[in-house]
Coordinates of C-alpha atoms and ligand atoms in Angstrom, one line a residue:
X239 CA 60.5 101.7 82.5
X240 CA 56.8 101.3 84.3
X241 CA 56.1 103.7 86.5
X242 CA 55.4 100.9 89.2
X243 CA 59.2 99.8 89.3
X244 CA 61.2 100.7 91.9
X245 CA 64.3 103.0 91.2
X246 CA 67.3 101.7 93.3
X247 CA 70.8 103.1 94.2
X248 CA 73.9 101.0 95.4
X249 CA 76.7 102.3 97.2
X250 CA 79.9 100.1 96.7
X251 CA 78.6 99.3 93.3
X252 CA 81.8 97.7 91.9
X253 CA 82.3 95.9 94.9
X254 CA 81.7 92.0 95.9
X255 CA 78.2 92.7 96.8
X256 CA 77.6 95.5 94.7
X257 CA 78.5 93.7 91.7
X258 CA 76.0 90.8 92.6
X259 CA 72.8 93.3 93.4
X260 CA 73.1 94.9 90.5
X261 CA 73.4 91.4 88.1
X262 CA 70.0 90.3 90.5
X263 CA 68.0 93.7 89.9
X264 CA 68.2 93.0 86.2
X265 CA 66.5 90.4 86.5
X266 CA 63.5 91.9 88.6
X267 CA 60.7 92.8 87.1
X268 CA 59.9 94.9 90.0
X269 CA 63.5 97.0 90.3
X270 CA 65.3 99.4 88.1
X271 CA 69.1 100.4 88.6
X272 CA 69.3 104.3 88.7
X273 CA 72.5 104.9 90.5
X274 CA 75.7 103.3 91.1
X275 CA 78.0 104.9 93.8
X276 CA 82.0 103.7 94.8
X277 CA 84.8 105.2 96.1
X278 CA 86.2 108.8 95.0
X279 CA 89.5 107.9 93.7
X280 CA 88.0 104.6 91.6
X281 CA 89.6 104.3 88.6
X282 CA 86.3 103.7 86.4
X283 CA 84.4 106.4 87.7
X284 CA 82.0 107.8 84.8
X285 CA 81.9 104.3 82.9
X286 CA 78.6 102.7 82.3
X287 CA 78.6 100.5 85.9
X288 CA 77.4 97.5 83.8
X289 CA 80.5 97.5 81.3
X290 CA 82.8 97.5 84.5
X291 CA 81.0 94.7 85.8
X292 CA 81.3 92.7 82.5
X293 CA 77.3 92.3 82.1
X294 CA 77.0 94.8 79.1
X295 CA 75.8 98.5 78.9
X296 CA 73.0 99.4 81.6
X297 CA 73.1 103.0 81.1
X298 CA 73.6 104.1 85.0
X299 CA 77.3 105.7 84.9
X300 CA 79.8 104.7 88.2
X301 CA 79.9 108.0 90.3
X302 CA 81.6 109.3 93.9
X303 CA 78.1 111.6 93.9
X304 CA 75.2 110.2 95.3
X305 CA 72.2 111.3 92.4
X306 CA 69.1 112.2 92.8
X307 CA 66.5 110.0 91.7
X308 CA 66.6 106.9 93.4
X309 CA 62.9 105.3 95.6
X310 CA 65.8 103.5 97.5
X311 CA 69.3 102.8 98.5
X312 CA 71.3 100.0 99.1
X313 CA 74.5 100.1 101.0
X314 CA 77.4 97.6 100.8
X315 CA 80.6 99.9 101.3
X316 CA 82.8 100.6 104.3
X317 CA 81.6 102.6 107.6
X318 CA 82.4 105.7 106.9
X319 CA 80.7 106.1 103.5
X320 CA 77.3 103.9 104.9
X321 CA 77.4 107.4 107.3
X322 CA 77.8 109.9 104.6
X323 CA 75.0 107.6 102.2
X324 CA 72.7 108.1 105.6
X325 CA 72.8 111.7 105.9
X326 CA 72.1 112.5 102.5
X327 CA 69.3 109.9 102.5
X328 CA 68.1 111.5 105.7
X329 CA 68.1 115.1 104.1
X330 CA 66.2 113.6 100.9
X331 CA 63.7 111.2 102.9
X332 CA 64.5 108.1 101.0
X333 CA 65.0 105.0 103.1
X334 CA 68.0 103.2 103.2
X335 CA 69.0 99.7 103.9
X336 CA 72.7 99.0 105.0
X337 CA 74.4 95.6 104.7
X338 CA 77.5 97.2 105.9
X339 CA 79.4 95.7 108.7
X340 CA 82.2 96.6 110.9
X341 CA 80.8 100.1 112.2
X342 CA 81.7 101.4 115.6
X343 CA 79.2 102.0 118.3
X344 CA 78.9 105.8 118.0
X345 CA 78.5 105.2 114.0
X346 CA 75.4 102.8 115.1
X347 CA 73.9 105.0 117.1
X348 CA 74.3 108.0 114.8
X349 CA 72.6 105.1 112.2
X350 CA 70.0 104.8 114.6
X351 CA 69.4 108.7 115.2
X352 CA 68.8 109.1 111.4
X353 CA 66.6 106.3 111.6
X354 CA 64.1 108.4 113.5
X355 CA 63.6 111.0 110.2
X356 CA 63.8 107.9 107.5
X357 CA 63.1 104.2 107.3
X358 CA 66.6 102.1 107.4
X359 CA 67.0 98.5 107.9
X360 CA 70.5 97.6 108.7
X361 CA 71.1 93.7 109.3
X362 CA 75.2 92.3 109.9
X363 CA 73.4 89.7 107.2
X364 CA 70.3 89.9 104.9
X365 CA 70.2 86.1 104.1
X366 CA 66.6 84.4 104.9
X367 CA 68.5 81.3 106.1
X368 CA 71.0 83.2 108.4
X369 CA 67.8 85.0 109.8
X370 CA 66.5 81.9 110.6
X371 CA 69.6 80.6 111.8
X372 CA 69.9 83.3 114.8
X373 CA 65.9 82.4 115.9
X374 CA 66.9 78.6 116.1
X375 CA 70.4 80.1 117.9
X376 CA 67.8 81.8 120.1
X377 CA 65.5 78.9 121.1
X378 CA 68.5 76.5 121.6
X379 CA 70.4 79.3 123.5
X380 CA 67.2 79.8 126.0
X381 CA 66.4 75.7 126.3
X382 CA 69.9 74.6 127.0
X383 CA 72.4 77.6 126.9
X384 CA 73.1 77.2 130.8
X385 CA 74.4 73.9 131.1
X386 CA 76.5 74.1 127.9
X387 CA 79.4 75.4 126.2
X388 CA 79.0 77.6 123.0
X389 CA 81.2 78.8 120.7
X390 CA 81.1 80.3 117.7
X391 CA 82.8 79.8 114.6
X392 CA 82.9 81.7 111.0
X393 CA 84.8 81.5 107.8
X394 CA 84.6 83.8 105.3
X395 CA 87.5 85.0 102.3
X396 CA 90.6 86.6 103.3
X397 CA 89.3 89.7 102.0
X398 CA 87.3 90.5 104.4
X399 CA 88.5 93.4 106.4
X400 CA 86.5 93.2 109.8
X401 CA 87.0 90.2 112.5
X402 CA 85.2 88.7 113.7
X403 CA 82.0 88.9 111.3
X404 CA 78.8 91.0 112.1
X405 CA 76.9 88.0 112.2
X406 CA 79.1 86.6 114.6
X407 CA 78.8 89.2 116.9
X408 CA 75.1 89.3 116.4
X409 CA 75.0 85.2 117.4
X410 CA 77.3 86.2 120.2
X411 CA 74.8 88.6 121.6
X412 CA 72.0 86.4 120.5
X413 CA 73.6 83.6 123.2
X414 CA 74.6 86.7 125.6
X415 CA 70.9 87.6 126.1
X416 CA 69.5 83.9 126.3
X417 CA 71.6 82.7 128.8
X418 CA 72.1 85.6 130.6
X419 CA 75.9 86.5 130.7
X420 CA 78.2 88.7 128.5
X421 CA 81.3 87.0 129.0
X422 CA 82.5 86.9 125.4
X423 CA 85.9 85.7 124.8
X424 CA 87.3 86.0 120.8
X425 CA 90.0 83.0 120.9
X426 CA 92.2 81.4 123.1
X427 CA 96.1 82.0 123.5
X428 CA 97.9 80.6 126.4
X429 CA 97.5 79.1 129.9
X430 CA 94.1 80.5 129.9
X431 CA 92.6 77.3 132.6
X432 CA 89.9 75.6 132.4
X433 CA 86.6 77.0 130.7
X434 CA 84.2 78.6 132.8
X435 CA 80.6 78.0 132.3
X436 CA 78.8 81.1 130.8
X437 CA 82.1 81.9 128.3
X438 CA 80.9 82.7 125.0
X439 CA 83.7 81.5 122.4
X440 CA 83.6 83.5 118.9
X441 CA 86.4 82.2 116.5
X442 CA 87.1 83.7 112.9
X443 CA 88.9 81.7 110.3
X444 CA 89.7 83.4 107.4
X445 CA 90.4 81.5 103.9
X446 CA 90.4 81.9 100.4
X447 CA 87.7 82.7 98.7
X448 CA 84.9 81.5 101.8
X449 CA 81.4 83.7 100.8
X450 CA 80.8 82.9 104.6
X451 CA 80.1 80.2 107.0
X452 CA 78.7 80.2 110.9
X453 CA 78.5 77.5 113.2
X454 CA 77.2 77.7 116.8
X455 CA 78.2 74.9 119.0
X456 CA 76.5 73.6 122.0
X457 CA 78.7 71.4 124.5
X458 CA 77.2 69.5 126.1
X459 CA 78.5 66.3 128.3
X460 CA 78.2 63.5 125.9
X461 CA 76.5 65.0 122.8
X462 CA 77.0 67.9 120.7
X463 CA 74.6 70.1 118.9
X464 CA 75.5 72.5 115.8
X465 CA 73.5 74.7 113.9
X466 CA 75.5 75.7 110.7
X467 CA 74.7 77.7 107.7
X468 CA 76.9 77.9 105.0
X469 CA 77.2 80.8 102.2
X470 CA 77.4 79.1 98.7
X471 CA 77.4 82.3 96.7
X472 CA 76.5 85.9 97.8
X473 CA 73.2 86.1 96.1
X474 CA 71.5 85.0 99.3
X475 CA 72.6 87.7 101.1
X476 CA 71.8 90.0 97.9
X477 CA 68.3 88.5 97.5
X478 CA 67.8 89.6 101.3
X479 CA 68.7 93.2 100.4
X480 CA 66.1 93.4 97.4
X481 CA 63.7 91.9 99.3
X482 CA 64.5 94.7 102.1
X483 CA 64.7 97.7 100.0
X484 CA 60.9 96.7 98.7
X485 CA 60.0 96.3 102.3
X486 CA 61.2 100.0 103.2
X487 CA 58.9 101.3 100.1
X488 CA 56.1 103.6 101.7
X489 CA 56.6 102.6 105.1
X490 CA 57.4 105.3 108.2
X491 CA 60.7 106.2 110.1
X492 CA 62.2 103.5 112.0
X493 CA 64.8 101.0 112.5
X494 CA 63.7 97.5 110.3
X495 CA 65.3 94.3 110.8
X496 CA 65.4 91.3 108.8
X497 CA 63.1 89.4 111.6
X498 CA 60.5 92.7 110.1
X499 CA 59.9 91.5 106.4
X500 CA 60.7 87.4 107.7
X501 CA 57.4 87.2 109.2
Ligands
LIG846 P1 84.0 94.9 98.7 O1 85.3 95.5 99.2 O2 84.1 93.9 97.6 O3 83.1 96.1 98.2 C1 83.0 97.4 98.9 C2 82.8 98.4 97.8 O4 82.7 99.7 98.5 C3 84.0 98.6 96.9 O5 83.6 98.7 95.5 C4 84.7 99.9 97.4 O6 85.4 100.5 96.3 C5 83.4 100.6 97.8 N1 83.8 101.8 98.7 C6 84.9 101.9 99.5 N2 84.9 103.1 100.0 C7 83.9 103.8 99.5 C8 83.4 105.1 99.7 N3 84.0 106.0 100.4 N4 82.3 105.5 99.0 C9 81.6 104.6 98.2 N5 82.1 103.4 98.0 C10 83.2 103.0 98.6 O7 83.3 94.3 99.9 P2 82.0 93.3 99.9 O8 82.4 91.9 100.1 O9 81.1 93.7 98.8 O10 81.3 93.8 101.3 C11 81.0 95.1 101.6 C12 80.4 95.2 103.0 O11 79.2 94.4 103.1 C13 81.4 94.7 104.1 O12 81.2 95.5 105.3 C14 80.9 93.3 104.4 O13 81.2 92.8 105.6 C15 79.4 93.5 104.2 N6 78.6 92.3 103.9 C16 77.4 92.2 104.5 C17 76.5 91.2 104.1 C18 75.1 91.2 104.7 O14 74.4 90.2 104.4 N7 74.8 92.2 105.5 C19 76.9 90.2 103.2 C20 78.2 90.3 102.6 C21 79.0 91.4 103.0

């Protein structure tokens, strides 16, 4: 190993995500695996991560620890783990970035607390294209968001366990700001009238095996525009978390986003 590579840990190692990160960081000549966390009562814990994985032995053991050793961690897990991965990474000044989605408000600010003792980057998505996505959101939002309606709409697997998606909820707020109203409504049921100007409509589908998919509509009278971006794998999203965990390297306290290392 050179001493220039970067030692990486992943939290939710075995999981969708997980499992892609670590397949990508074996192929970077920059990044070394050193630690591969899951869940306490997984039934591999102690196995070489890359045998559980099916991409042959890597010699980094599955653990409910988190090690010492690792320049960086990645985070793709549930809520409350991200939380318990941020304090220790607080404790040890190692800087984090969470791909994590689904946490509460009082878990985002307690995210953005520990940001002020370590750098973390925490982004609903880490995809380049789904970055640019909410900038062209933005600048359609600001140049014709009054005088139309937008909704929202995302796919993804029926695994998934949050609704709708972070980066729904970031588009949402994204429009919210532009236009100036935060009257977000998540689907229709009933005699709910006619549709007000200003109502932001999110809508989440969820089927089969979907990596992810976000459309944001502008009605308009007469014409229609929609800026989509669809998933075709994960590795997008994974190559945005490599990218960010070698954008945290050496750099002070504070909370990163994707829009940081994008320009
Ligand atoms: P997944 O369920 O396949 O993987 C989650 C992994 O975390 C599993 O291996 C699970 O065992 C592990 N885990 C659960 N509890 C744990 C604990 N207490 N400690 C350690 N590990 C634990 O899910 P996924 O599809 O890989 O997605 C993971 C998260 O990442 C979700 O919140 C998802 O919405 C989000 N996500 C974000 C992006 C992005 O670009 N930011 C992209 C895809 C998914």
């Amino acid at each position: 190993m050179s001493d220039r590579m970067i030692k990486v840990g992943i939290q939710g190692a075995s999981g969708r995500m997980g499992a892609r990160l670590i397949d990508l960081i074996r192929a970077d000549a920059e990044l070394t695996l050193v630690a591969a966390v899951d869940r306490p009562d997984h039934p591999r814990l102690g196995d070489d991560v890359g045998l559980i994985l099916g991409c042959g032995s890597l010699g980094t053991k599955l653990t409910a620890e988190i090690p010492l050793g690792a320049d960086v961690w990645i985070d793709f897990s549930t809520p409350g783990a991200t939380l318990a991965l941020a304090r220790v990474c607080r404790d040890r000044k190692v800087p984090l970035v969470v791909g994590t989605t689904g946490l509460e408000p009082e878990e985002k600010a307690e995210l953005a607390e520990i940001a002020r003792s370590i750098a973390v980057l925490a982004a609903p998505n880490m995809s380049r294209a789904v970055n640019l996505l909410m900038k062209l959101t933005a600048d359609a939002a600001r140049a014709i968001g009054r005088e139309s309606d937008i909704e929202i709409v995302e796919r993804h697997h029926h695994f998934k366990k949050d609704s709708p998606s972070g980066t729904a909820v970031r588009l949402a707020e994204i429009v919210a700001e532009a236009i100036g109203s935060n009257a977000i409504v998540h689907g229709r049921s009933g005699l709910v009238g006619e549709r007000p100007r200003g109502e932001i409509g999110v809508h989440a589908l969820r089927v089969g095996d979907n990596p992810g998919e976000h459309t944001v509509v502008f009605g308009l009278m007469g014409e229609t525009l929609e800026l989509s971006h669809r998933a075709l794998s994960r590795d997008g999203f994974a190559r945005g978390a490599l990218d960010a965990a070698k954008f945290l390297i050496g750099k002070p306290a504070g909370s990163y986003k994707m829009s940081d290392l994008l320009e």
